[in-house]
Coordinates of C-alpha atoms and ligand atoms in Angstrom, one line a residue:
X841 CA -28.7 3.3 -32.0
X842 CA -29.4 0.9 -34.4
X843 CA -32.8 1.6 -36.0
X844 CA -35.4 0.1 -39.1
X845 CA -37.2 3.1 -40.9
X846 CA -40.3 2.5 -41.9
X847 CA -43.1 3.9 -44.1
X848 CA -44.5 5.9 -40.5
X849 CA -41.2 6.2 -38.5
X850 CA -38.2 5.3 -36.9
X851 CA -38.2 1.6 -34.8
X852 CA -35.9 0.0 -32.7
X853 CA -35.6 -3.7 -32.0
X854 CA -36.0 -5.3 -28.6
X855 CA -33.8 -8.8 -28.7
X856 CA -33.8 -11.7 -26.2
X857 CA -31.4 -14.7 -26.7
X858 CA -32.2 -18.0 -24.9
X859 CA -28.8 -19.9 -25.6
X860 CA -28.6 -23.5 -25.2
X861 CA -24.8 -24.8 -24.5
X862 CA -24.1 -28.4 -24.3
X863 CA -22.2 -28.9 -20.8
X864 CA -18.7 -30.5 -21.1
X865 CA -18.9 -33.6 -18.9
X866 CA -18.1 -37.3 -19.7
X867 CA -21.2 -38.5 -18.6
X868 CA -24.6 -36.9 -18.7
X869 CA -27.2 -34.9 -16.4
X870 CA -28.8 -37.6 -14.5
X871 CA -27.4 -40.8 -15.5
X872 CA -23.7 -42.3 -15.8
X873 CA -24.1 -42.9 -19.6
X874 CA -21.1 -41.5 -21.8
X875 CA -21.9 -37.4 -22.9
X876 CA -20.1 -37.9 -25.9
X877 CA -22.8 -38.1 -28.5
X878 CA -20.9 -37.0 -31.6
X879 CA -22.1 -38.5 -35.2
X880 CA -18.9 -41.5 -35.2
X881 CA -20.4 -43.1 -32.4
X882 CA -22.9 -45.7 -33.3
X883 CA -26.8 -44.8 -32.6
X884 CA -28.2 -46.0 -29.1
X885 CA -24.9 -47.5 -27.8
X886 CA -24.8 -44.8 -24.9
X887 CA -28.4 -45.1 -23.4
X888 CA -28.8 -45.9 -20.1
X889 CA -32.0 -47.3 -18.4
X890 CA -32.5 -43.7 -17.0
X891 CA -32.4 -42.5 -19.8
X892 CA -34.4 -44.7 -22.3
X893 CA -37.2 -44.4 -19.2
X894 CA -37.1 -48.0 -17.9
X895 CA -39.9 -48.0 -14.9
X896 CA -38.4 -47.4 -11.6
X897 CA -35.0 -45.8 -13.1
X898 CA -33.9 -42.8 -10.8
X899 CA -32.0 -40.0 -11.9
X900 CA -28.9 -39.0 -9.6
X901 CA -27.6 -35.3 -10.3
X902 CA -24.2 -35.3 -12.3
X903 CA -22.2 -33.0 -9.2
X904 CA -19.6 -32.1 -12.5
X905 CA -22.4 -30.5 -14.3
X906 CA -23.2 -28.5 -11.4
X907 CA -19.7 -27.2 -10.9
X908 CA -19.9 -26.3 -15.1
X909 CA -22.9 -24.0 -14.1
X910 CA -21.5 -22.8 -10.9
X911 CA -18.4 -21.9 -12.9
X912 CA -19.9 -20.0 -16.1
X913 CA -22.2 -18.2 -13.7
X914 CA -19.1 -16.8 -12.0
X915 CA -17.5 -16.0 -15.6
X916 CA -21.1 -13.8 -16.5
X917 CA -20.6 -11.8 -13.0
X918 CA -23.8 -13.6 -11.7
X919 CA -25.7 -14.7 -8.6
X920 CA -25.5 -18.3 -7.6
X921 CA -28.6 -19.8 -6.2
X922 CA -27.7 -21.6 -2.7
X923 CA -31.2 -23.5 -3.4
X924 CA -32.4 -24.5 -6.5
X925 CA -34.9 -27.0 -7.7
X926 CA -35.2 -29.1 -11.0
X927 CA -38.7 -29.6 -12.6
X928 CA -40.7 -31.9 -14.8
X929 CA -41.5 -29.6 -18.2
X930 CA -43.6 -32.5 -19.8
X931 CA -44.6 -32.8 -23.4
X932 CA -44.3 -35.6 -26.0
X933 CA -41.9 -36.0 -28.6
X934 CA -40.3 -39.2 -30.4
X935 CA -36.9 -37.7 -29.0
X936 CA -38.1 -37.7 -25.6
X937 CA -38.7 -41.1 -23.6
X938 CA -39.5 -39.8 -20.6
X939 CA -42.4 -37.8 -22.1
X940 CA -40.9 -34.9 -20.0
X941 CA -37.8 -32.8 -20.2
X942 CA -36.1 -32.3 -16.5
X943 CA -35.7 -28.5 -16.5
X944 CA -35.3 -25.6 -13.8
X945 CA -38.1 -23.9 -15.1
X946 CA -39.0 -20.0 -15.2
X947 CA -41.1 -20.1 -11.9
X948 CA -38.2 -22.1 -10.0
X949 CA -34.7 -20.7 -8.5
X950 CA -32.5 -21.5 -11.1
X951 CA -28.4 -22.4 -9.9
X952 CA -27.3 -19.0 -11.9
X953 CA -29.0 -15.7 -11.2
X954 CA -28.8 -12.4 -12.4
X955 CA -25.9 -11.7 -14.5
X956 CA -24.1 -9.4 -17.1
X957 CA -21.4 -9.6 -20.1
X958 CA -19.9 -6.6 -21.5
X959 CA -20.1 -6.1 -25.2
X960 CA -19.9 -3.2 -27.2
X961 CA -22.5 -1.4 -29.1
X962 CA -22.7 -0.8 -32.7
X963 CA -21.1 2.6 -32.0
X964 CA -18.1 0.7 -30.5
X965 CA -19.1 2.2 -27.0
X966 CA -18.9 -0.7 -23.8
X967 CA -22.6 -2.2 -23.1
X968 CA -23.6 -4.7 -20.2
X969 CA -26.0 -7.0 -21.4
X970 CA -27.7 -8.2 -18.9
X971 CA -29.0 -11.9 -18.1
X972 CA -31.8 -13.3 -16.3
X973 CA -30.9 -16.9 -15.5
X974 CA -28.4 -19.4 -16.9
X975 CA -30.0 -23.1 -15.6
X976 CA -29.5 -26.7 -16.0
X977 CA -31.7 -28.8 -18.2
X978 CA -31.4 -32.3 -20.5
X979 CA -31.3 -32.2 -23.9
X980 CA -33.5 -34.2 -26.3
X981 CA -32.2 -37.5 -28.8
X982 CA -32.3 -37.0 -32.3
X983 CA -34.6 -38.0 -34.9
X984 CA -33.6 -39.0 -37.9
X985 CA -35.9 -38.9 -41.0
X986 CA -34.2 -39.4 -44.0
X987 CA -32.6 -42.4 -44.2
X988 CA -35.0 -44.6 -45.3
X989 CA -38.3 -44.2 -47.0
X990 CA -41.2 -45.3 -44.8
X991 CA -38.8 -45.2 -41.5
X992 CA -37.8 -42.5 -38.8
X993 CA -35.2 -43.9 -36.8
X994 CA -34.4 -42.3 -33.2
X995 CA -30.8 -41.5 -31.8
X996 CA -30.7 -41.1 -28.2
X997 CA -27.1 -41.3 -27.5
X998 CA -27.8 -37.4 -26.7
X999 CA -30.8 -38.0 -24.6
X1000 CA -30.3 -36.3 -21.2
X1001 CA -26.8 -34.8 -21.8
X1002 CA -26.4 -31.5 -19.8
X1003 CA -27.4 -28.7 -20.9
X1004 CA -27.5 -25.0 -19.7
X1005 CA -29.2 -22.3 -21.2
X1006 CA -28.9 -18.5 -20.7
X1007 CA -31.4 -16.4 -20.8
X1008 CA -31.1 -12.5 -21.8
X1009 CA -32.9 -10.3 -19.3
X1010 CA -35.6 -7.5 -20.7
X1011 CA -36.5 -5.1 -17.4
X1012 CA -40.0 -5.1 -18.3
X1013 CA -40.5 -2.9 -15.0
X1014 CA -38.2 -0.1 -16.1
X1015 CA -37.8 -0.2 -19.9
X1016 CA -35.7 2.7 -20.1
X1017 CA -32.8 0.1 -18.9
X1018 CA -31.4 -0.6 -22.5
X1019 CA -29.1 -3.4 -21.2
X1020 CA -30.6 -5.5 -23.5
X1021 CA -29.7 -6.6 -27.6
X1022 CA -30.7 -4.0 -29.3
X1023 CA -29.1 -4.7 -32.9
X1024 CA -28.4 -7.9 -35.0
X1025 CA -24.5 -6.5 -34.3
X1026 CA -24.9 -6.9 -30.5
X1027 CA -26.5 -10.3 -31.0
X1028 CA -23.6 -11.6 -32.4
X1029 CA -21.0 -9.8 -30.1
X1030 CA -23.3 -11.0 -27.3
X1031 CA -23.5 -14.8 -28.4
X1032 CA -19.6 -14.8 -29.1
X1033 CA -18.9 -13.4 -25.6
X1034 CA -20.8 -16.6 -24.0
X1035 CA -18.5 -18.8 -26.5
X1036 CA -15.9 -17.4 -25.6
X1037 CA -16.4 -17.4 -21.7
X1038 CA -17.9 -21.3 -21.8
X1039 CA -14.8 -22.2 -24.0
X1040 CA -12.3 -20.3 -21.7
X1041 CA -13.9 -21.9 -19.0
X1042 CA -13.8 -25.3 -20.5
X1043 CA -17.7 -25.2 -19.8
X1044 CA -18.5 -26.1 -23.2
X1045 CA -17.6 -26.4 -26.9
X1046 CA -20.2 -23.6 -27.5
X1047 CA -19.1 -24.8 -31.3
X1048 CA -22.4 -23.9 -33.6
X1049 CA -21.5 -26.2 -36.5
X1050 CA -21.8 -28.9 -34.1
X1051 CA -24.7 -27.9 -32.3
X1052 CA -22.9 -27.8 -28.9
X1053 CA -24.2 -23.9 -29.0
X1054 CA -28.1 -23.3 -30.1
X1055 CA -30.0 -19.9 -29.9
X1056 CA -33.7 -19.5 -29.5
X1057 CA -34.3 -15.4 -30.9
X1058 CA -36.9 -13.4 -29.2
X1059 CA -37.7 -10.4 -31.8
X1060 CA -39.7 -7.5 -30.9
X1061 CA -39.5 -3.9 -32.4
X1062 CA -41.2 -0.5 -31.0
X1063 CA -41.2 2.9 -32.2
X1064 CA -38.2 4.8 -31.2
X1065 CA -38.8 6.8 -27.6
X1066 CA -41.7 4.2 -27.0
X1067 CA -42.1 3.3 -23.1
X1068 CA -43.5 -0.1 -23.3
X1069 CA -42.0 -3.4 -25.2
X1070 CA -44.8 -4.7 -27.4
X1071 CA -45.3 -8.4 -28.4
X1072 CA -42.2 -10.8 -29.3
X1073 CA -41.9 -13.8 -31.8
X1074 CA -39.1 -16.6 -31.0
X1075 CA -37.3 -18.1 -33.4
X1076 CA -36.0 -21.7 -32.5
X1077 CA -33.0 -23.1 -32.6
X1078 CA -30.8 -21.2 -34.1
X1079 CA -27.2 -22.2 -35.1
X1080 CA -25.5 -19.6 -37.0
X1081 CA -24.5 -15.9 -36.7
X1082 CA -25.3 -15.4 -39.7
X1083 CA -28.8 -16.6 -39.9
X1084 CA -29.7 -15.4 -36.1
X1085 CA -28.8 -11.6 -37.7
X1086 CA -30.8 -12.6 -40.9
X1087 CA -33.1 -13.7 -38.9
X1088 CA -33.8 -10.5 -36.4
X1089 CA -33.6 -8.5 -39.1
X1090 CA -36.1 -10.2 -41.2
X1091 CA -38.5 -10.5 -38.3
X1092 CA -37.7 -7.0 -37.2
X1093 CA -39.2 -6.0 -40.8
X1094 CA -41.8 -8.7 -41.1
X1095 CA -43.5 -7.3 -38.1
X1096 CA -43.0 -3.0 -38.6
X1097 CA -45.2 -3.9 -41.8
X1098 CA -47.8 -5.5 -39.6
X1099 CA -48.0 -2.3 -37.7
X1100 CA -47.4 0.2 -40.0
X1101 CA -50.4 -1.7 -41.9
X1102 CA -52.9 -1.6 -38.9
X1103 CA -52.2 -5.0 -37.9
X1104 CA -50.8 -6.5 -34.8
X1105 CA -48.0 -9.4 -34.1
X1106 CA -49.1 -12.3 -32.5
X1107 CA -46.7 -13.8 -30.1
X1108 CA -46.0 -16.9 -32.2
X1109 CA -42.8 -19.6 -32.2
X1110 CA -41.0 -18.8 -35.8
X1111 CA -38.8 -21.2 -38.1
X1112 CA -36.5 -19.7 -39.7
X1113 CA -35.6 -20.8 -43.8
X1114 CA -32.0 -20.3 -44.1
X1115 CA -32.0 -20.8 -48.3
X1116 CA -34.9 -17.9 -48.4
X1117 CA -34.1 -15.6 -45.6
X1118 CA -37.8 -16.2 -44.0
X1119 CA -39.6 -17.0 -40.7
X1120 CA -42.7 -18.5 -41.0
X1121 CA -45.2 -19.4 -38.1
X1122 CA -44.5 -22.7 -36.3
X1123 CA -47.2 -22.7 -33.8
X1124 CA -48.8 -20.8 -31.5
X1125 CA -46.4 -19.7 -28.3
X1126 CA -46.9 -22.1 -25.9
X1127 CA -46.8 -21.1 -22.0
X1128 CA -45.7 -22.2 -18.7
X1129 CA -49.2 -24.2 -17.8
X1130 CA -49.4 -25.8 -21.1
X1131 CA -46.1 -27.8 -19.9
X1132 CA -48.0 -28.6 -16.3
X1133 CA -44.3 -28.3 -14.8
X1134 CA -44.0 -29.4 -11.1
X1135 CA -40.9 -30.4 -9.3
X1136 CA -39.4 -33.8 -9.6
X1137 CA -40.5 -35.8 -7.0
X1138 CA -37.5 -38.5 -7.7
X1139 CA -34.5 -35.5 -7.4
X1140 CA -34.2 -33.3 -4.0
X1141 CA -33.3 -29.4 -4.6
X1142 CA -29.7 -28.8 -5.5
X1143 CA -28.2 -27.0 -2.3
X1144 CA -24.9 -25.4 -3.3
X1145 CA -22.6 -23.9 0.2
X1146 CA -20.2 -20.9 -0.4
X1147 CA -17.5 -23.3 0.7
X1148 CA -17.7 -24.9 -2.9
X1149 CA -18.3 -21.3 -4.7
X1150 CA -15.4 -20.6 -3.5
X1151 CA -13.4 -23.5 -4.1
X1152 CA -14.4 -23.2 -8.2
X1153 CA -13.6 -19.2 -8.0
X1154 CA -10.3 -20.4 -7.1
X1155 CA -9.8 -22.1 -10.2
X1156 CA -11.1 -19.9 -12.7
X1157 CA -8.6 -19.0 -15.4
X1158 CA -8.5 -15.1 -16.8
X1159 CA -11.7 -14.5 -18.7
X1160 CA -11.7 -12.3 -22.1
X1161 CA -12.9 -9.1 -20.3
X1162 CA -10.4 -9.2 -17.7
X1163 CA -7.8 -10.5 -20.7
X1164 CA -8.7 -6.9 -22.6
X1165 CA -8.5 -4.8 -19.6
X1166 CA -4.8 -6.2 -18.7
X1167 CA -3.7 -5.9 -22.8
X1168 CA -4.5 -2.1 -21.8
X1169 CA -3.9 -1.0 -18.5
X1170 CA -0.4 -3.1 -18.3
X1171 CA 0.3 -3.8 -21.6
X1172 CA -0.5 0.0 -22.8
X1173 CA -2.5 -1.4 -25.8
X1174 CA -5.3 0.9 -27.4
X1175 CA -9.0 -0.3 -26.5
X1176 CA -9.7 -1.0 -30.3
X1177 CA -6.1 -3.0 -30.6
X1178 CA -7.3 -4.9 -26.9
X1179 CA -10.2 -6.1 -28.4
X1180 CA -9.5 -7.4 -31.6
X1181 CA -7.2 -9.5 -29.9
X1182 CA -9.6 -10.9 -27.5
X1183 CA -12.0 -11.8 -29.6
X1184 CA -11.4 -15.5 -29.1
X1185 CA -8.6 -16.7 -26.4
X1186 CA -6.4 -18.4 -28.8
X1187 CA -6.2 -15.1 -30.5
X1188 CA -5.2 -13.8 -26.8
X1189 CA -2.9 -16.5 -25.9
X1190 CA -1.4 -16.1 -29.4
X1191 CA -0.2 -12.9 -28.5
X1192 CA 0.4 -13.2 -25.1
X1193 CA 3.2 -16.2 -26.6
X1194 CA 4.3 -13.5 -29.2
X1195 CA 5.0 -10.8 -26.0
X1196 CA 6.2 -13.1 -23.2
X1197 CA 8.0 -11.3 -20.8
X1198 CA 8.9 -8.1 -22.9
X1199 CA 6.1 -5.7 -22.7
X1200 CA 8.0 -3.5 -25.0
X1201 CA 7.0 -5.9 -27.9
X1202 CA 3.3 -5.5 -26.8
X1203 CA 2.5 -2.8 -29.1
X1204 CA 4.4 -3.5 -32.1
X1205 CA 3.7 -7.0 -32.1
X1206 CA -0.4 -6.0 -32.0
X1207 CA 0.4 -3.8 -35.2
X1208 CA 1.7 -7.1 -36.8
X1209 CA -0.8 -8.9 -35.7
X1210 CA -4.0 -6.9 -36.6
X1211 CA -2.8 -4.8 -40.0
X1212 CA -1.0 -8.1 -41.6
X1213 CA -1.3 -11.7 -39.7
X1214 CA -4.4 -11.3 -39.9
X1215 CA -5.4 -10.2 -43.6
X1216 CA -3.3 -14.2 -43.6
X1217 CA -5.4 -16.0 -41.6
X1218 CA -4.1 -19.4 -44.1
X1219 CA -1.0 -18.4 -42.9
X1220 CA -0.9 -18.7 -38.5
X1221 CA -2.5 -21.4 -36.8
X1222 CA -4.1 -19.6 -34.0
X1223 CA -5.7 -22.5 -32.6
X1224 CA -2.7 -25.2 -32.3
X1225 CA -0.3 -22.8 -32.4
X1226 CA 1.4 -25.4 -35.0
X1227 CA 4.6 -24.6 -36.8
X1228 CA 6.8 -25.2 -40.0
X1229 CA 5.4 -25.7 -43.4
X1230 CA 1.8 -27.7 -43.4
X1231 CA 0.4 -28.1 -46.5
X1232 CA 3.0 -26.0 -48.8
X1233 CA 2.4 -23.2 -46.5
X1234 CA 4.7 -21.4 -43.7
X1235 CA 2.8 -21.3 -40.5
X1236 CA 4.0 -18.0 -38.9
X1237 CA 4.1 -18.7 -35.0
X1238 CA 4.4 -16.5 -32.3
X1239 CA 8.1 -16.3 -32.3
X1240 CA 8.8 -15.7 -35.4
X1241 CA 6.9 -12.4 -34.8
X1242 CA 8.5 -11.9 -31.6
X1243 CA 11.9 -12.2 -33.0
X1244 CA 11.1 -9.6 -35.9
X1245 CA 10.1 -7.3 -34.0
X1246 CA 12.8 -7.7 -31.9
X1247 CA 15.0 -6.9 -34.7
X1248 CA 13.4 -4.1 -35.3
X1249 CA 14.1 -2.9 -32.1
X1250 CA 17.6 -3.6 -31.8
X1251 CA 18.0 -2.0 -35.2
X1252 CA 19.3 -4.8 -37.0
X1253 CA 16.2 -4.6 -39.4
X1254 CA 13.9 -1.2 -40.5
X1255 CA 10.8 -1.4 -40.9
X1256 CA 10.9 -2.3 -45.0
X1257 CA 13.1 -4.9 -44.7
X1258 CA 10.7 -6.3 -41.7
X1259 CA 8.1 -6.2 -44.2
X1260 CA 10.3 -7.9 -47.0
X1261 CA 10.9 -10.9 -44.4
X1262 CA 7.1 -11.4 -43.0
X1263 CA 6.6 -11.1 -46.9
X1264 CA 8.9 -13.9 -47.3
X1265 CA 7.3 -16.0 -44.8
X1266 CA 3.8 -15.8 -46.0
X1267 CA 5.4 -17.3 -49.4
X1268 CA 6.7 -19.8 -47.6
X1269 CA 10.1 -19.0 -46.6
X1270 CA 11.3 -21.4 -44.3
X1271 CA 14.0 -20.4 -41.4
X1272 CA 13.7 -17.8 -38.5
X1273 CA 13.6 -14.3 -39.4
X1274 CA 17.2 -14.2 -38.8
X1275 CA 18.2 -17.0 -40.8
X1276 CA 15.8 -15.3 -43.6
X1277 CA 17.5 -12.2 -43.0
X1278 CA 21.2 -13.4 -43.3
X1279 CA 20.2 -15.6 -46.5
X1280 CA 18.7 -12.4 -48.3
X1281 CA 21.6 -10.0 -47.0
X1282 CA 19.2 -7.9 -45.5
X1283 CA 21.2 -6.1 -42.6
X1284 CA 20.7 -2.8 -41.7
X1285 CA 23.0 -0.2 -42.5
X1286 CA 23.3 1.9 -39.1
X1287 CA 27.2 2.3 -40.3
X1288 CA 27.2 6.1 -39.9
X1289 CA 30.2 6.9 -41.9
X1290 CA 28.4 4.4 -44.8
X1291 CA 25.2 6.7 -44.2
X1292 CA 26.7 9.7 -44.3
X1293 CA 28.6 9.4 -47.7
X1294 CA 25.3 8.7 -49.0
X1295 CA 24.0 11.6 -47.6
X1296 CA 26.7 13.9 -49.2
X1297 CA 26.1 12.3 -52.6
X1298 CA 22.5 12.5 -52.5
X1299 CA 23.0 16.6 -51.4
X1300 CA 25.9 17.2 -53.7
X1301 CA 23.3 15.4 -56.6
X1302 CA 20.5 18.1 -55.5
X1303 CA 21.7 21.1 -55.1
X1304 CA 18.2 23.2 -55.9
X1305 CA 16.5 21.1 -53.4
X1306 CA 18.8 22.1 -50.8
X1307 CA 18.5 25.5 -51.7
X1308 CA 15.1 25.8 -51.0
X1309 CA 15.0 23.0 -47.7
X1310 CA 17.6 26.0 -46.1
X1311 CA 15.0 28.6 -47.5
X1312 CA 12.4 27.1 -45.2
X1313 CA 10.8 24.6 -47.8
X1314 CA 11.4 21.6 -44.5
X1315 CA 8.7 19.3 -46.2
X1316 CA 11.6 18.4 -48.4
X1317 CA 13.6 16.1 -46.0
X1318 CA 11.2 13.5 -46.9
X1319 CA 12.3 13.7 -50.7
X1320 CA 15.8 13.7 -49.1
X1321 CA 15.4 10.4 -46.7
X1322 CA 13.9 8.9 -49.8
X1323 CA 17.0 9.1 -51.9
X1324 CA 19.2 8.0 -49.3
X1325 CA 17.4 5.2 -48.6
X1326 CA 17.4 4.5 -52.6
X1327 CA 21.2 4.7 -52.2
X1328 CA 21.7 2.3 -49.6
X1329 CA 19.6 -0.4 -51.4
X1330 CA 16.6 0.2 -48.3
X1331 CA 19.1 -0.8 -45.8
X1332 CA 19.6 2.3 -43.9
X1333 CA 18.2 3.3 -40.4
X1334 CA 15.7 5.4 -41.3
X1335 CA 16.4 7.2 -37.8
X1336 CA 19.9 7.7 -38.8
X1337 CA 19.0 9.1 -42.0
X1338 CA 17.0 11.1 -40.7
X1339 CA 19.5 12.7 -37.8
X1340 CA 22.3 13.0 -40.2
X1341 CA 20.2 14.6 -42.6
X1342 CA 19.6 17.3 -40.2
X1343 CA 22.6 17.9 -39.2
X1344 CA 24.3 18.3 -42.9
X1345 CA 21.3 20.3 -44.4
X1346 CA 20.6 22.5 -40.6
Ligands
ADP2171 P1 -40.2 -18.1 -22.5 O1 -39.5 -18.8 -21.4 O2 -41.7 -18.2 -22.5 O3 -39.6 -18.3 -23.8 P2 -39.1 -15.7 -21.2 O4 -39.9 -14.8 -20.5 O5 -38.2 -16.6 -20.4 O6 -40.0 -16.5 -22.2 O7 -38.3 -14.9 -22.3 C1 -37.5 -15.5 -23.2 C2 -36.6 -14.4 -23.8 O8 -37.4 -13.4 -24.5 C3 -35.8 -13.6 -22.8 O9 -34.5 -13.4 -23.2 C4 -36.6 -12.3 -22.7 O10 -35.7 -11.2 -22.4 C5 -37.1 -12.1 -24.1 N1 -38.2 -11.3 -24.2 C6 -39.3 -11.2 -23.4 N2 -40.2 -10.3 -23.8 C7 -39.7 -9.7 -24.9 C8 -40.1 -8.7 -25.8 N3 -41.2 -8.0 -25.7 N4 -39.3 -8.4 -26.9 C9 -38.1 -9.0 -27.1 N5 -37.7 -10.0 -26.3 C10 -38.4 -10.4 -25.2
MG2172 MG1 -38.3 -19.9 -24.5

């Protein structure tokens, strides 16, 4: 369990991650406007009259986005509401014409229920996190402040594009249910789990750089074995893993030395400094009646059938934690090996290209992949799966591993000389493996009669040695492969060596 000592004790840290993901959908929540906001398209050219506000504009529900929600709640194992409502949350902002946010707030069904993903905990053990609510909402425009003097300009090409956030569940009821983040670790395993399931899903981008993924961090600590979760901060809108763990962990600390000093934590909304690795107060938490939600009057509640659950189940594609369980139950891969190659799907679908329909390759090629391709991560291109020489470097693709290990297998190659090739490769050796192979002369000697005059040499050269390997000193056939394999320039089957070796000194 990941803990903070302190100057009185041991705490532990109670996390909950709101995480805002920008739906995939050509045009936005409520109005037929283009969703497409990114920064090459010109300020204000994709507003419609709902959503700059005009008097008398109605919103009409975008059915896509529903189907998005209806599809990542399936991916996090969750409850889909058959009645859901969407809400007013009203406040002002410059980015907001409306003057209110439409939102399926707390009090309301939401379209996703209760829900889990797996993760694992900082001791590498499997941990369900569990989630309250995943619901639709419209984002906000963007202000812009620094590109003029006196001016702020406003952007609201992203004004009402879809949104859905996720909220983490804390069982307030029965708080010795730890399936909630409990370490900066888990945050970040948590937060890349929802990437990768709204990614696989096509659901979203989830891309933090761009701001298609945001996390709003919920910090709280209490002293390890306490019953009862004490008072949480919230950081806002957070859009890095590194900074959400700097973050928790800073906040974690921040408020142990309010305790531990007599003081107590006041359940305020944080910002977070990124170049001094702070929070400081941004204003007082605000609650549900400060927003005086109510339900749209102009939108009816969103009634979803089982007839459409089911057609969307239908068309849901494998999903990492289904991916992980196949790499080990058919694929016979070892639960450390299955999960570093899940940890995004192009890493997956990467090596499900290298193994194709030869399970045998499974293991070897995850070897290759995890203890060399990638300590070269310049040299594959996981995500296009591109190939040849791109910018004076070999891209190694899925089967050029395949067909190394391959030769491996059919003992055209050992091991070294496997090594000598992908070695070639990464300095941008062009050709297939057995083109690379045939160019350097590097065939394998599994000749036995070639082998086993290097054998006699080597024993007629060491005549002590084999006096003592008959005397019982067996360690020694490693000394004796090794000089074999000296005399054959590497080239010799190890496994031959080995059995002929046997056989001569036995
Ligand atoms: P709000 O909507 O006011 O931000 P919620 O009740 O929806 O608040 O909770 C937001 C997030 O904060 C959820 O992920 C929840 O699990 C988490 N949370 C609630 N109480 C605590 C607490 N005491 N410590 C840490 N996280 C908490
Ligand atoms: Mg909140």
């Amino acid at each position: 369990m990941f803990t903070i000592h302190g100057k009185t004790g041991d705490w532990e840290l109670v996390i909950g991650l709101e995480t805002h993901i920008e739906v995939l959908s050509n045009s936005k929540l409520f109005s037929g406007a283009s969703a497409d906001y990114n920064p090459t398209v010109a300020p204000n050219t994709q507003v419609s009259m709902v959503d700059a506000a005009m008097p008398g504009m109605l919103p009409v529900l975008n059915d896509y986005c529903v189907d998005q929600a209806i599809k990542f709640g399936l991916g996090i194992n969750a409850e889909i509401s058959r009645r859901s409502i969407f809400a007013r949350k009203q406040y002002f902002y410059p980015d907001l014409p409306q003057g209110y946010q439409i939102s399926q707030p707390p009090e309301v069904a939401p379209v996703v229920g209760r829900g889990y993903v797996e993760i694992t905990d900082d001791e590498g053990n499997p941990k369900k996190i569990f989630i309250e609510r995943a619901h639709l909402e419209q984002d906000a425009g963007k202000l812009k402040h620094d590109a003029h003097p006196t001016k702020s300009f406003a952007d609201y090409n992203r004004t009402g594009v879809s949104l859905l956030e996720i909220v983490t569940f804390l069982d307030t009821k029965n708080p010795e249910n730890n399936s909630y983040i409990s370490s900066p670790d888990e945050a970040e395993k948590y937060l890349r789990q929802i990437r990768e399931i709204a990614r696989a899903l096509g659901v979203s981008k989830a891309n933090m750089e761009e701001g298609s993924m945001r996390a709003d961090v919920n910090v709280s600590v209490r002293r390890v074995g306490e019953k009862t979760f004490r008072t949480r901060t919230e950081t806002k809108n957070m859009v890095s893993f590194k900074f959400i763990k700097a973050a928790i962990e800073y906040e974690a600390r921040r408020q142990i030395e309010i305790y531990e000093s007599g003081g107590t934590v006041s359940q305020d909304t944080m910002r977070y400094h990124p170049d001094d690795n702070i929070t400081t107060v941004m204003r007082s938490k605000e609650n549900a009646l400060d927003y005086r939600y109510f339900p749209d009057p102009d939108l009816l509640p969103l009634i979803i059938d089982d007839e459409r659950i089911e057609r969307i189940r239908k068309t849901m594609p494998e999903l990492p934690a289904a991916t992980r369980t196949r790499f080990i139950e058919k694929l016979g891969l070892a639960e450390y090996d299955a999960a570093r190659l899940t940890e995004t799907t192009d890493i997956s679908h990467w090596f499900d290209a290298a193994v194709g329909d030869k399970p045998a390759r499974a293991k070897p090629i995850a070897n290759w992949m995890i203890s060399e391709l990638f300590a070269h991560p310049e040299n594959y291109d996981i995500e296009n799966q591109k190939s040849g020489i791109v910018d004076g470097m070999r891209i190694i693709t899925p089967s050029d591993l395949a067909e190394l290990v391959d030769m491996i297998a059919a003992n055209e190659i050992n091991g070294k000389q496997a090594k000598e090739i992908f070695i070639k490769m990464l300095d941008g050796e062009a050709g297939t493996p057995h083109e690379i192979a045939d160019k350097f002369g590097m065939k394998q000697i599994t000749d036995t009669g070639a082998i086993e005059s290097a054998v006699d040499s080597v024993i007629a050269a060491n005549p002590a040695q084999v006096e003592q390997y008959r005397g019982g000193k067996v360690g020694l056939l490693g000394f004796f492969v090794g000089n074999v394999m000296k005399a054959t320039g590497g080239k010799a089957n190890p496994a031959v060596v080995n059995e002929i070796l046997r056989k001569k000194l036995g």
